C-alpha atoms as a PDB file:
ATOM      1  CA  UNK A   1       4.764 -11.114   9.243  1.00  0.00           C
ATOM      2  CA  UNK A   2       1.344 -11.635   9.494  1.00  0.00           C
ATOM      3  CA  UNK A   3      -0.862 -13.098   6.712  1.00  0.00           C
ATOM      4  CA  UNK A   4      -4.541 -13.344   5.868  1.00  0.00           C
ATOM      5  CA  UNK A   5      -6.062 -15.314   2.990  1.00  0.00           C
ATOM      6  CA  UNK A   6     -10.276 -16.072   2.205  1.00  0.00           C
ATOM      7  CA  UNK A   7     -11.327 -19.011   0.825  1.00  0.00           C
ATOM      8  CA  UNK A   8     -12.867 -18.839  -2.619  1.00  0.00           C
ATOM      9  CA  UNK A   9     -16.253 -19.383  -0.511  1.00  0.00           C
ATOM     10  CA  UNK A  10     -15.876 -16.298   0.733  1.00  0.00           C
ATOM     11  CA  UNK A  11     -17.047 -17.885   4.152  1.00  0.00           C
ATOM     12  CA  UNK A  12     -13.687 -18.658   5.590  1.00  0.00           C
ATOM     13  CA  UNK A  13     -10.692 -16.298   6.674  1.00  0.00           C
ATOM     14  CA  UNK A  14      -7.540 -17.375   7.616  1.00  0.00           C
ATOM     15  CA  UNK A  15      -5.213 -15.165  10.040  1.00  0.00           C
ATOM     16  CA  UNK A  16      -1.510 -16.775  10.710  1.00  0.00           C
ATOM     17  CA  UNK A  17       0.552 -14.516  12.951  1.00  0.00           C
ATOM     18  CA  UNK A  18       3.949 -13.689  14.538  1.00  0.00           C
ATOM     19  CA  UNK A  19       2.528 -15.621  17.664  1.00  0.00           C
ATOM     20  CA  UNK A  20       2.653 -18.969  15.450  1.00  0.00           C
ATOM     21  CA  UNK A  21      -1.117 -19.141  15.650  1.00  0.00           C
ATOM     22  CA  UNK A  22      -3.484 -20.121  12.630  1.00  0.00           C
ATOM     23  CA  UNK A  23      -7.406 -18.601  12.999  1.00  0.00           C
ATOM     24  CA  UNK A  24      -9.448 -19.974  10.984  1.00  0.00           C
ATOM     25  CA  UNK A  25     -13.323 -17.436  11.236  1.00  0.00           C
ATOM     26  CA  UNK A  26     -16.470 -18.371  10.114  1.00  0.00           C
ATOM     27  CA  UNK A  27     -17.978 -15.704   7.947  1.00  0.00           C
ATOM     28  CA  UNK A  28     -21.257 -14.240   7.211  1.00  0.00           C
ATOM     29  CA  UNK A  29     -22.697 -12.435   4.747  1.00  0.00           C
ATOM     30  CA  UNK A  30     -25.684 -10.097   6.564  1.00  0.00           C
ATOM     31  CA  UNK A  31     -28.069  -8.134   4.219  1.00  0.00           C
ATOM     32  CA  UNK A  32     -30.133  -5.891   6.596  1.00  0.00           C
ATOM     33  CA  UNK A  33     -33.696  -5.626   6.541  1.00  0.00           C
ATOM     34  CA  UNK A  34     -35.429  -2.836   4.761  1.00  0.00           C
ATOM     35  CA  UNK A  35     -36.595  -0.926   8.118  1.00  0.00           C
ATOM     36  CA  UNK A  36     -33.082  -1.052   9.582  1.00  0.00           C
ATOM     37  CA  UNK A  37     -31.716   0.407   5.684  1.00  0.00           C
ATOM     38  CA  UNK A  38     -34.273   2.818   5.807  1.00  0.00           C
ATOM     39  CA  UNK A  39     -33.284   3.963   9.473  1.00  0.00           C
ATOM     40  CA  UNK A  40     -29.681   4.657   8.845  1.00  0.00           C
ATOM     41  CA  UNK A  41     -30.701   6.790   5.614  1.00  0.00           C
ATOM     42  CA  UNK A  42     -33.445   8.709   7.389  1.00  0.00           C
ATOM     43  CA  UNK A  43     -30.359   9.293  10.231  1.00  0.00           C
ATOM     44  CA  UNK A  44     -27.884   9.921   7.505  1.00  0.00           C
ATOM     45  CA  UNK A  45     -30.307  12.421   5.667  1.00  0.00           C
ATOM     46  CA  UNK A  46     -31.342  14.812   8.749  1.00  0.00           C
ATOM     47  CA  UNK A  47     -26.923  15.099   9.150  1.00  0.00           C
ATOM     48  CA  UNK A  48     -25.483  15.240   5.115  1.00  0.00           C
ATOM     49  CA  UNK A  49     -26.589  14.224   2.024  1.00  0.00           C
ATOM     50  CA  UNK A  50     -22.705  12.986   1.519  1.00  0.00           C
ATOM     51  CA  UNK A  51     -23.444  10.808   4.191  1.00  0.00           C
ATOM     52  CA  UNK A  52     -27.182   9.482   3.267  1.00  0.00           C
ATOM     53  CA  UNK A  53     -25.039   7.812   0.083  1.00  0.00           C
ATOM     54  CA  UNK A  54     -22.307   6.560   2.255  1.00  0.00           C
ATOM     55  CA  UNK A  55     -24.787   4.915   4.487  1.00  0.00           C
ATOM     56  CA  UNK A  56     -27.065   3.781   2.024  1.00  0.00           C
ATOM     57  CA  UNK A  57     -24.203   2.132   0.161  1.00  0.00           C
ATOM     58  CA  UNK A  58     -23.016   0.275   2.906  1.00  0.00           C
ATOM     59  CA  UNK A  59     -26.105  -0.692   4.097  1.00  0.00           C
ATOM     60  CA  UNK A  60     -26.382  -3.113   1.469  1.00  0.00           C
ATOM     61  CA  UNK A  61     -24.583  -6.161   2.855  1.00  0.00           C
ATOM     62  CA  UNK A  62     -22.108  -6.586   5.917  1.00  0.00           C
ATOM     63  CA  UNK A  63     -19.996  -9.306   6.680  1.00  0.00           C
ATOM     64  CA  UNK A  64     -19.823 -10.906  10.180  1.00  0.00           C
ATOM     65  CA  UNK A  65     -17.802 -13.490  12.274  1.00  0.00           C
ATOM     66  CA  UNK A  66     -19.953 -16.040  13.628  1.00  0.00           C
ATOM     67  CA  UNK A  67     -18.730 -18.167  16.497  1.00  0.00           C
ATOM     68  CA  UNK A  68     -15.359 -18.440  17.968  1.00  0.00           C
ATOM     69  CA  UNK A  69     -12.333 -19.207  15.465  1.00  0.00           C
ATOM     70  CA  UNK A  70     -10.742 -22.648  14.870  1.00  0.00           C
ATOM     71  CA  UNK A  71      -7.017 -22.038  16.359  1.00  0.00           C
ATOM     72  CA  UNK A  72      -4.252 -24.589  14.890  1.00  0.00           C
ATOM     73  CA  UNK A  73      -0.492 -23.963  15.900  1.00  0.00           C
ATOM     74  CA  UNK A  74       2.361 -23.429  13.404  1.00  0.00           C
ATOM     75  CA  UNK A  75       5.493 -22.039  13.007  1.00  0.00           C
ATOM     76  CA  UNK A  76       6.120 -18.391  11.423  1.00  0.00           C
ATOM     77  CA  UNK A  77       3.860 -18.344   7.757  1.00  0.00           C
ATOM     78  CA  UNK A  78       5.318 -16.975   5.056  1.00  0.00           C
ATOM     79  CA  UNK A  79       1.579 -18.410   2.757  1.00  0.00           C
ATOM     80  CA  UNK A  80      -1.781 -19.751   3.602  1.00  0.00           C
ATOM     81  CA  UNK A  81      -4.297 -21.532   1.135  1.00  0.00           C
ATOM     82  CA  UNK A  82      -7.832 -23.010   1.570  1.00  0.00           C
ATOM     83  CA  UNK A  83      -8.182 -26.442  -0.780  1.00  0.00           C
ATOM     84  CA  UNK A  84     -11.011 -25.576  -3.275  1.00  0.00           C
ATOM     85  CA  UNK A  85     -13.468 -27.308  -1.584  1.00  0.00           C
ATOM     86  CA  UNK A  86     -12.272 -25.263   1.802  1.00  0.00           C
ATOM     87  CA  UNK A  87     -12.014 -28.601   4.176  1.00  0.00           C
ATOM     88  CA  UNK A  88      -8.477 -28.037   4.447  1.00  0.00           C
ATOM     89  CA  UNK A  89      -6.015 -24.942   5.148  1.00  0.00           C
ATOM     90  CA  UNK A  90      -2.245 -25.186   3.518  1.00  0.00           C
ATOM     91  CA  UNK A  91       0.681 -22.722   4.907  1.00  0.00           C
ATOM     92  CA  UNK A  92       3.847 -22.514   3.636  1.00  0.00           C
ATOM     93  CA  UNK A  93       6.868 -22.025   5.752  1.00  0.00           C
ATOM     94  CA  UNK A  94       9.672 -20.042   4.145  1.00  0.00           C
ATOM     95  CA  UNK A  95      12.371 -20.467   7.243  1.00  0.00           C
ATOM     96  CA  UNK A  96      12.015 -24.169   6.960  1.00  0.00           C
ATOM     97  CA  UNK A  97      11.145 -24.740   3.238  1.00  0.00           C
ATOM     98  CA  UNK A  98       7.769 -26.840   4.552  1.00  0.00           C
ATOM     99  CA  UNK A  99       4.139 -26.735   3.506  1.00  0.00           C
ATOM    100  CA  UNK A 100       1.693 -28.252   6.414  1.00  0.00           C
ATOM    101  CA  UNK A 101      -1.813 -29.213   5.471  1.00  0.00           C
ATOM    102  CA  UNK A 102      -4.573 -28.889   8.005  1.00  0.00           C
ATOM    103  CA  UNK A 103      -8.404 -30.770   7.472  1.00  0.00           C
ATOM    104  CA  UNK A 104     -10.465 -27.863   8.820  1.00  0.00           C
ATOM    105  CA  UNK A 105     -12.835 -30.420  10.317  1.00  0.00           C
ATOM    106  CA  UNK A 106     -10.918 -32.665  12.281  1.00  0.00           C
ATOM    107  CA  UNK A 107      -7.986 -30.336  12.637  1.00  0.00           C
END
């Protein structure tokens, strides 16, 4: 089972898999210039009006990875956490009835 959880941030995911990896991804928030907005509506427009709004709605902000994720190793996840303050990652292990804490910076 594979689970995902973002930090209250909203600049950190967290990914734990069936391969008992943990991926921690750096996220940001991209807001795209006016000229590149305007581009994607004047494509949108010359195709479908339905599609000028789509595009022009999503053109608003994006969210990207940035870098290469953190990987920490764990057994299957059955919950993951960030701390409030996001320097540390918490999963919860049903199988084995264990919660491991990870500090995101030293790891």
């Amino acid at each position: 089972q594979q689970q995902q959880q973002q930090s209250d941030s909203h600049h950190l995911l967290a990914s734990a898999s069936t391969d008992h990896t943990i991926l921690i991804w750096n996220l940001v928030v991209v807001t795209p210039t006016t000229s590149t907005a305007m581009s994607s509506a004047a494509a949108a427009a010359s195709s479908s009006s339905s599609l000028l709004s789509k595009t022009s709605a999503r053109a608003r902000a994006m969210i990207e990875v940035q870098g290469e994720p953190r990987k920490f190793y764990s057994s299957n996840v059955s919950c993951l956490r960030f701390s409030p303050d996001d320097t540390m990652i918490i999963a919860a292990h049903h199988s084995s009835e264990t919660i491991k804490f990870w500090n995101l910076a030293t790891g």
